[in-house]
Coordinates of C-alpha atoms and ligand atoms in Angstrom, one line a residue:
M15 CA 0.0 0.1 0.0
R16 CA 1.0 3.5 -0.7
I17 CA 0.7 4.7 2.8
V18 CA 2.6 4.7 5.8
A19 CA 1.3 6.0 8.9
Q20 CA 4.4 7.5 10.1
P21 CA 6.2 9.9 7.6
S22 CA 9.9 8.3 6.9
H23 CA 13.2 10.4 7.7
V24 CA 15.9 11.7 4.8
P25 CA 18.8 10.0 5.6
A26 CA 21.3 12.9 7.0
L27 CA 24.3 14.3 5.5
P28 CA 26.6 13.1 3.9
T29 CA 26.1 10.0 4.0
T30 CA 23.4 8.1 1.7
L31 CA 21.9 5.4 3.2
R32 CA 21.5 2.0 1.5
A33 CA 18.6 0.6 2.3
P34 CA 19.2 -2.8 3.9
D35 CA 17.1 -5.9 2.8
L36 CA 15.7 -5.0 -0.1
P37 CA 14.9 -7.7 -2.9
E38 CA 17.6 -7.2 -5.4
P39 CA 16.5 -6.5 -9.4
C40 CA 17.3 -9.0 -12.1
D41 CA 20.0 -8.0 -14.1
D42 CA 18.0 -6.4 -17.0
A43 CA 16.2 -4.2 -14.3
R44 CA 20.1 -3.3 -13.0
R45 CA 20.6 -2.4 -16.5
H46 CA 17.7 0.0 -17.1
S47 CA 18.5 1.6 -13.6
D48 CA 22.3 2.0 -14.1
R49 CA 21.6 3.7 -17.9
L50 CA 19.0 6.0 -15.6
N51 CA 22.3 7.0 -13.1
E52 CA 24.3 7.5 -16.3
T53 CA 21.3 9.8 -17.3
I54 CA 21.4 11.8 -14.0
R55 CA 25.2 12.0 -13.4
R56 CA 25.5 13.5 -17.0
E57 CA 22.8 16.2 -16.0
I58 CA 24.9 16.1 -12.6
D59 CA 27.7 17.1 -14.3
S60 CA 26.2 19.7 -16.9
A61 CA 25.1 21.4 -13.7
D62 CA 28.3 22.4 -12.5
G63 CA 28.3 19.0 -10.0
W64 CA 25.1 19.5 -8.4
I65 CA 21.1 19.7 -9.2
G66 CA 18.1 20.4 -6.7
F67 CA 16.4 17.5 -5.5
A68 CA 13.2 18.4 -7.0
R69 CA 15.2 17.9 -10.4
F70 CA 16.2 14.5 -9.4
M71 CA 13.0 13.5 -8.9
E72 CA 11.6 14.5 -11.8
L73 CA 14.7 12.7 -13.5
A74 CA 14.3 9.5 -11.5
L75 CA 10.2 9.8 -12.1
Y76 CA 9.8 11.1 -15.5
A77 CA 12.8 10.8 -17.5
P78 CA 11.8 10.2 -20.9
G79 CA 12.0 6.2 -21.6
L80 CA 13.8 5.7 -18.2
G81 CA 12.2 7.5 -15.7
Y82 CA 10.2 5.6 -13.1
Y83 CA 6.5 6.3 -14.2
V84 CA 7.5 5.9 -18.1
A85 CA 8.7 2.7 -18.1
G86 CA 9.9 -0.6 -16.5
T87 CA 7.9 -2.7 -14.2
A88 CA 3.9 -3.6 -12.4
K89 CA 4.7 -0.7 -10.1
L90 CA 0.4 -0.9 -9.0
G91 CA -0.8 -4.2 -7.6
G92 CA 0.7 -7.1 -6.1
D93 CA 3.4 -7.6 -8.3
G94 CA 4.6 -4.3 -8.0
D95 CA 6.0 -1.5 -5.9
F96 CA 2.7 -0.6 -3.8
V97 CA -1.4 -0.5 -3.9
T98 CA -3.7 2.7 -4.1
A99 CA -7.2 2.7 -3.1
P100 CA -8.7 1.6 -6.0
E101 CA -6.7 -1.7 -6.3
I102 CA -8.1 -2.2 -2.7
S103 CA -12.0 -1.9 -3.1
P104 CA -14.6 -1.4 -6.1
L105 CA -16.9 0.4 -3.7
F106 CA -13.8 3.4 -3.6
G107 CA -14.4 4.8 -7.4
R108 CA -18.3 3.6 -7.1
T109 CA -18.4 5.9 -3.7
L110 CA -16.7 8.9 -5.1
A111 CA -19.0 8.4 -8.2
G112 CA -21.7 9.7 -5.8
Q113 CA -20.1 12.7 -5.4
I114 CA -19.0 12.8 -8.9
A115 CA -22.7 12.7 -10.0
E116 CA -24.3 15.3 -7.5
L117 CA -21.2 17.6 -9.0
L118 CA -22.6 17.0 -12.9
E119 CA -26.2 16.9 -11.8
R120 CA -25.1 21.2 -11.3
T121 CA -22.6 21.5 -14.0
G122 CA -22.9 19.0 -16.7
G123 CA -20.4 18.6 -18.6
D124 CA -17.2 16.0 -18.7
V125 CA -14.9 14.3 -16.0
L126 CA -10.9 14.2 -16.4
E127 CA -9.4 12.3 -14.5
L128 CA -5.7 12.6 -14.1
G129 CA -3.1 9.5 -13.8
A130 CA -5.7 6.9 -13.5
G131 CA -3.1 4.2 -12.7
S132 CA -4.2 0.8 -14.0
G133 CA -7.7 2.4 -15.1
T134 CA -9.5 0.2 -12.0
M135 CA -11.5 3.7 -10.5
A136 CA -12.0 4.8 -13.9
A137 CA -14.2 1.6 -14.9
D138 CA -15.7 1.4 -11.2
A139 CA -16.9 5.2 -10.8
L140 CA -18.2 4.7 -14.6
D141 CA -20.3 1.5 -13.1
E142 CA -21.8 3.8 -10.7
L143 CA -22.6 7.2 -12.8
Q144 CA -24.4 4.3 -15.0
N145 CA -26.3 2.6 -12.0
V146 CA -27.6 6.3 -11.3
N147 CA -27.8 7.2 -14.7
R148 CA -25.3 9.9 -14.6
L149 CA -22.9 9.4 -16.9
P150 CA -20.4 12.2 -18.1
R151 CA -20.3 13.5 -21.9
R152 CA -17.0 12.6 -22.2
Y153 CA -14.8 10.2 -19.3
L154 CA -11.0 11.8 -20.4
I155 CA -8.3 10.3 -19.0
L156 CA -5.1 12.8 -18.7
E157 CA -1.7 10.2 -18.0
T158 CA 1.6 11.3 -18.6
S159 CA 2.9 7.2 -18.3
P160 CA 2.7 5.8 -21.9
Q161 CA 2.9 2.2 -19.8
F162 CA -0.3 3.3 -17.7
M163 CA -2.5 5.0 -20.3
E164 CA -1.9 1.2 -22.2
R165 CA -3.0 -0.4 -18.8
Q166 CA -6.0 2.0 -19.0
Q167 CA -7.1 0.9 -22.6
R168 CA -7.3 -2.7 -21.8
T169 CA -9.4 -2.3 -18.6
L170 CA -11.6 0.2 -20.0
Q171 CA -12.1 -1.5 -23.3
E172 CA -12.9 -5.0 -21.2
R173 CA -15.1 -3.2 -18.8
H174 CA -16.9 -0.8 -20.5
P175 CA -16.6 -1.6 -24.6
A176 CA -20.2 -0.3 -25.1
L177 CA -18.7 3.6 -23.4
K178 CA -16.0 3.4 -25.5
D179 CA -17.2 6.7 -27.8
R180 CA -17.4 8.6 -24.4
I181 CA -13.9 7.3 -22.8
D182 CA -11.0 9.3 -24.4
W183 CA -7.3 10.0 -23.7
I184 CA -6.0 13.5 -23.9
S185 CA -2.5 14.7 -24.0
A186 CA -2.8 18.1 -22.8
L187 CA -5.2 20.1 -20.0
P188 CA -8.1 21.2 -22.5
E189 CA -8.7 25.2 -22.7
N190 CA -12.1 25.1 -21.4
F191 CA -13.5 22.9 -19.1
E192 CA -17.3 22.1 -17.5
G193 CA -17.6 19.3 -15.1
V194 CA -15.6 17.6 -13.0
V195 CA -11.5 16.9 -12.7
I196 CA -10.6 14.0 -10.2
A197 CA -7.0 13.0 -8.9
N198 CA -6.0 9.7 -6.5
E199 CA -2.6 10.0 -5.5
V200 CA -1.2 12.0 -8.3
L201 CA -0.4 15.4 -6.3
D202 CA 2.1 13.0 -4.0
A203 CA 3.9 12.1 -6.8
L204 CA 5.1 15.5 -8.2
P205 CA 8.3 16.7 -7.5
V206 CA 9.6 18.2 -4.6
H207 CA 12.2 20.3 -3.1
L208 CA 13.8 20.0 -0.2
V209 CA 14.9 22.1 1.7
A210 CA 16.8 22.4 5.3
W211 CA 16.3 25.1 7.8
R212 CA 19.6 25.5 9.5
H213 CA 20.8 27.4 12.3
D214 CA 23.1 29.3 9.9
G215 CA 20.6 30.1 7.4
L216 CA 18.4 28.2 4.5
Y217 CA 19.9 25.6 2.8
E218 CA 18.6 23.8 -0.8
R219 CA 19.4 20.3 -0.5
G220 CA 20.2 18.5 -3.5
V221 CA 22.6 15.5 -5.3
C222 CA 26.5 15.7 -6.6
W223 CA 28.1 13.0 -7.4
K224 CA 30.8 11.1 -5.9
N225 CA 31.3 7.7 -6.9
G226 CA 27.5 7.4 -6.9
L227 CA 24.8 9.8 -5.6
V228 CA 24.9 12.0 -2.7
W229 CA 23.3 14.4 -0.9
S230 CA 24.6 18.0 -0.9
E231 CA 23.4 21.6 0.3
R232 CA 23.5 24.7 -1.4
P233 CA 22.5 28.2 0.4
L234 CA 18.9 28.8 -0.7
R235 CA 18.9 31.5 -3.5
P236 CA 16.4 34.2 -3.1
G237 CA 13.2 33.5 -5.2
T238 CA 10.4 31.3 -4.5
L239 CA 11.1 28.8 -2.8
R240 CA 13.2 30.6 -0.1
S241 CA 10.4 33.2 0.0
A242 CA 8.1 29.8 1.1
A243 CA 11.0 28.3 2.7
E244 CA 10.7 32.0 5.1
A245 CA 7.3 31.6 5.2
I246 CA 6.8 28.6 6.6
G247 CA 9.7 29.3 9.2
A248 CA 11.1 26.2 10.4
E249 CA 13.2 25.6 13.5
A250 CA 16.9 24.5 12.8
D251 CA 17.7 22.0 12.1
Y252 CA 14.5 20.8 10.2
V253 CA 14.8 19.2 6.6
S254 CA 11.2 19.3 4.9
E255 CA 9.9 19.0 1.0
I256 CA 8.5 22.4 -0.5
S257 CA 6.2 21.3 -3.6
L258 CA 6.4 24.0 -5.9
V259 CA 4.9 21.7 -8.5
A260 CA 1.7 20.8 -7.5
P261 CA 0.6 24.2 -6.8
A262 CA 1.2 24.8 -10.1
L263 CA -0.9 21.8 -11.7
V264 CA -3.8 23.5 -9.1
R265 CA -3.3 26.2 -11.1
S266 CA -3.4 25.1 -14.4
L267 CA -6.4 23.2 -13.7
S268 CA -8.0 26.2 -12.0
A269 CA -7.3 28.4 -15.6
A270 CA -8.7 25.7 -17.5
L271 CA -12.0 25.1 -15.2
R272 CA -15.1 27.2 -16.8
N273 CA -17.5 25.9 -14.1
G274 CA -17.0 22.5 -12.2
A275 CA -15.1 21.4 -9.7
L276 CA -11.8 19.2 -8.3
L277 CA -11.7 16.4 -6.1
L278 CA -8.2 16.2 -5.1
I279 CA -7.6 12.7 -2.7
D280 CA -3.9 12.0 -1.3
Y281 CA -2.1 11.8 1.7
G282 CA -1.1 14.9 3.7
F283 CA -2.2 17.8 6.2
G284 CA -2.9 21.4 6.1
R285 CA 0.8 23.2 6.8
R286 CA 0.3 23.3 10.2
E287 CA 0.3 19.8 10.8
Y288 CA 2.7 19.4 7.6
Y289 CA 5.8 21.6 9.1
H290 CA 4.2 20.5 12.7
P291 CA 8.5 20.8 14.7
Q292 CA 8.4 17.0 15.7
R293 CA 8.0 16.6 12.0
S294 CA 12.1 17.2 11.5
Q295 CA 13.0 15.2 8.9
G296 CA 10.2 15.5 6.2
T297 CA 7.8 13.0 4.9
L298 CA 9.8 11.4 1.3
M299 CA 9.1 8.0 1.0
C300 CA 10.6 5.5 -1.2
H301 CA 9.0 2.3 -2.7
Y302 CA 9.8 -0.8 -3.7
R303 CA 8.1 -3.7 -4.0
H304 CA 5.8 -3.0 -1.2
R305 CA 8.4 -2.1 1.3
A306 CA 8.6 1.7 2.2
H307 CA 11.8 3.4 2.7
D308 CA 14.1 6.2 3.0
D309 CA 17.1 6.0 0.1
P310 CA 16.1 7.6 -2.9
F311 CA 19.2 6.7 -4.6
F312 CA 18.5 3.5 -4.2
L313 CA 17.9 2.0 -7.8
P314 CA 16.5 5.1 -9.7
G315 CA 14.0 4.4 -12.0
L316 CA 12.9 1.3 -10.6
Q317 CA 11.5 2.6 -7.7
D318 CA 8.3 5.3 -6.2
L319 CA 9.5 8.8 -5.2
T320 CA 7.0 11.0 -2.8
A321 CA 6.2 12.7 -0.6
H322 CA 2.8 14.2 1.5
V323 CA 0.9 16.1 0.1
D324 CA 0.2 19.7 1.6
F325 CA -3.4 20.8 1.5
T326 CA -2.9 24.7 2.8
A327 CA -0.9 25.0 -0.4
V328 CA -3.3 23.3 -2.9
A329 CA -5.8 25.4 -1.5
E330 CA -4.2 28.5 -1.6
A331 CA -3.6 27.8 -5.0
G332 CA -6.5 27.4 -6.3
I333 CA -8.4 30.3 -4.1
D334 CA -5.7 32.9 -5.8
A335 CA -6.7 30.9 -9.3
G336 CA -10.2 32.5 -8.3
L337 CA -11.4 29.4 -7.1
K338 CA -14.0 28.3 -3.9
L339 CA -13.0 26.1 -1.4
L340 CA -16.0 23.6 -1.3
G341 CA -14.8 20.9 1.5
Y342 CA -11.9 19.5 2.8
T343 CA -12.1 16.3 4.8
T344 CA -10.7 12.9 5.7
Q345 CA -10.9 10.2 3.5
A346 CA -12.9 8.0 6.0
Q347 CA -15.5 11.3 6.2
F348 CA -15.7 11.4 3.0
L349 CA -16.2 7.9 1.7
I350 CA -19.0 7.8 5.4
N351 CA -20.8 11.1 3.8
S352 CA -20.6 9.8 0.3
G353 CA -22.7 6.5 1.6
I354 CA -19.8 3.4 1.2
T355 CA -21.6 1.7 4.1
Q356 CA -25.1 2.2 2.1
L357 CA -23.1 0.4 -0.9
L358 CA -21.8 -2.5 0.8
E359 CA -25.0 -3.3 2.4
Q360 CA -26.1 -3.1 -1.1
Q361 CA -23.5 -5.5 -2.8
P362 CA -24.3 -8.7 -3.4
A363 CA -21.9 -11.3 -2.6
D364 CA -20.7 -13.2 -5.4
A365 CA -18.2 -15.8 -6.0
T366 CA -15.1 -13.7 -6.5
T367 CA -15.7 -10.9 -4.0
S368 CA -17.0 -12.5 -0.7
R369 CA -18.5 -10.3 1.6
F370 CA -15.6 -10.9 3.2
A371 CA -13.5 -9.6 1.4
L372 CA -15.6 -6.6 0.4
T373 CA -16.1 -5.8 4.4
A374 CA -12.2 -6.2 4.5
G375 CA -11.3 -3.7 1.4
V376 CA -13.8 -1.0 3.0
Q377 CA -12.4 -1.1 6.5
K378 CA -8.7 -0.8 4.9
L379 CA -10.5 2.7 3.1
L380 CA -12.0 3.8 6.6
S381 CA -9.8 2.6 9.4
P382 CA -7.8 5.4 10.9
A383 CA -4.5 2.8 11.2
E384 CA -4.4 3.0 7.6
M385 CA -6.2 4.6 5.1
G386 CA -9.1 6.6 6.8
E387 CA -7.0 9.3 8.3
L388 CA -3.6 10.2 6.6
F389 CA -6.1 10.6 3.2
K390 CA -7.6 13.8 2.4
V391 CA -10.1 15.1 -0.1
I392 CA -10.2 18.2 -1.0
A393 CA -12.9 19.7 -3.7
L394 CA -12.5 23.5 -5.3
G395 CA -14.7 24.5 -7.8
R396 CA -16.4 27.4 -9.8
S397 CA -20.2 28.7 -9.8
I398 CA -20.8 25.9 -7.5
D399 CA -23.2 26.8 -4.7
G400 CA -24.6 24.8 -1.8
P401 CA -23.1 21.8 0.2
L402 CA -21.7 18.7 -1.4
I403 CA -22.3 15.2 0.5
G404 CA -19.2 14.1 0.6
F405 CA -18.3 17.3 2.7
A406 CA -21.7 17.3 4.6
S407 CA -19.6 16.6 7.9
G408 CA -15.8 17.6 7.4
D409 CA -13.7 20.6 8.8
K410 CA -12.1 22.8 6.3
S411 CA -11.3 25.1 9.7
R412 CA -8.0 23.2 9.6
L413 CA -6.7 23.5 6.1
L414 CA -6.2 28.3 6.1
Ligands
SAM517 C1 1.0 6.7 -7.4 S1 -0.1 6.7 -9.4 C2 -1.8 6.7 -9.5 C3 -3.0 6.0 -9.6 C4 -4.2 6.1 -9.8 N1 -4.6 7.2 -10.1 C5 -4.3 5.2 -8.9 O1 -4.9 5.5 -7.7 O2 -4.2 4.1 -8.5 C6 0.3 8.1 -10.0 C7 -0.2 8.5 -11.3 O3 -0.4 9.8 -11.9 C8 0.3 9.8 -13.3 N2 0.9 10.9 -13.0 C9 2.3 11.6 -12.8 N3 2.0 12.9 -13.2 C10 1.1 13.4 -13.6 C11 0.9 14.7 -14.4 N4 1.3 15.4 -14.2 N5 -0.5 14.6 -15.3 C12 -1.2 13.3 -14.8 N6 -1.1 12.4 -14.6 C13 0.4 12.1 -13.9 C14 1.3 8.7 -13.0 O4 1.9 8.5 -14.6 C15 0.5 7.4 -12.5 O5 -0.2 6.9 -13.5

């Protein structure tokens, strides 16, 4: 599962921690990682020996043909590195569809899903939207990974052949969008900067090459990142992430949204909790074959890198771009408000999905010890009035 109850720790300078007890990759996979390492090394050389962590993370996850999300292994599911909510229970996507249906009732238009993974959430949501007779005009998917796109096409072709004409993949955000944008666990996969608040000032953590990838800190230059770090004002010694990319994505989505809402689901907190004095090593986390560890330099290209989401930054980006904060709550509260328990009761238990398995899946989504509390749902909208079912009880005050 792509969650951990406690955030992990960025290794201390200057050593590179080698994650112990991780399974060995096969020769092909190791060669693949070596090629990506070589690309990163060349980029470090041509940047006078240092790149910021955000650039390293971008290359590790998205370098053309080599990055974790654009090449390589299974990633999602039992054979992969992590499992997400739609893979845990079909009731996740179906419950989310209840909120989508309510929004579509007011906005009409399309659904746009970002980073749709295996396509399971899309297929489950479409099942339910069909059940309640509220199919969107089109179900669009914007996916950066060619491998995931292929998988989504297979899933949706198998499960919804009759909706073929409504489902489409797009390669860039539409200029004018009307409807509902959804994204589950996409914001946490976007590159983050690492900042160190030290006794003698602010530093950006980055990466050098000394017989391999090693950490290196540089004084933080004036600019957007430094202003954000100064505003956070953590007490030394403190290391954490600042995401400039996630708010930028929200700004782009806001600019595209004429009428409708963004529903974003991910693990994270509001800013006060995110930069809590006790979370002094940040939330950066690596996932490799269902093991979570804290060494981002371990086999680049073969493991996922992720950081929790600062939902205050997400809300502020939307509000600054003219959207209204419609709701913010925990995943558990959102799913309960949206009727997951009623859906569970209505579910016929068949041979392949026993009631026990369905209940266990829902339990994982809702349990405070698993995904229920750490994961949050935020809704931002334009021209949407009135309360939304998913946030009927929920608390926005922890956010701004
Ligand atoms: C952790 S996976 C989550 C997949 C899926 N939403 C789920 O819940 O199973 C992250 C997904 O986001 C995609 N992605 C990353 N950056 C993206 C971006 N800027 N726009 C759209 N998709 C993106 C990845 O390719 C991948 O499909």
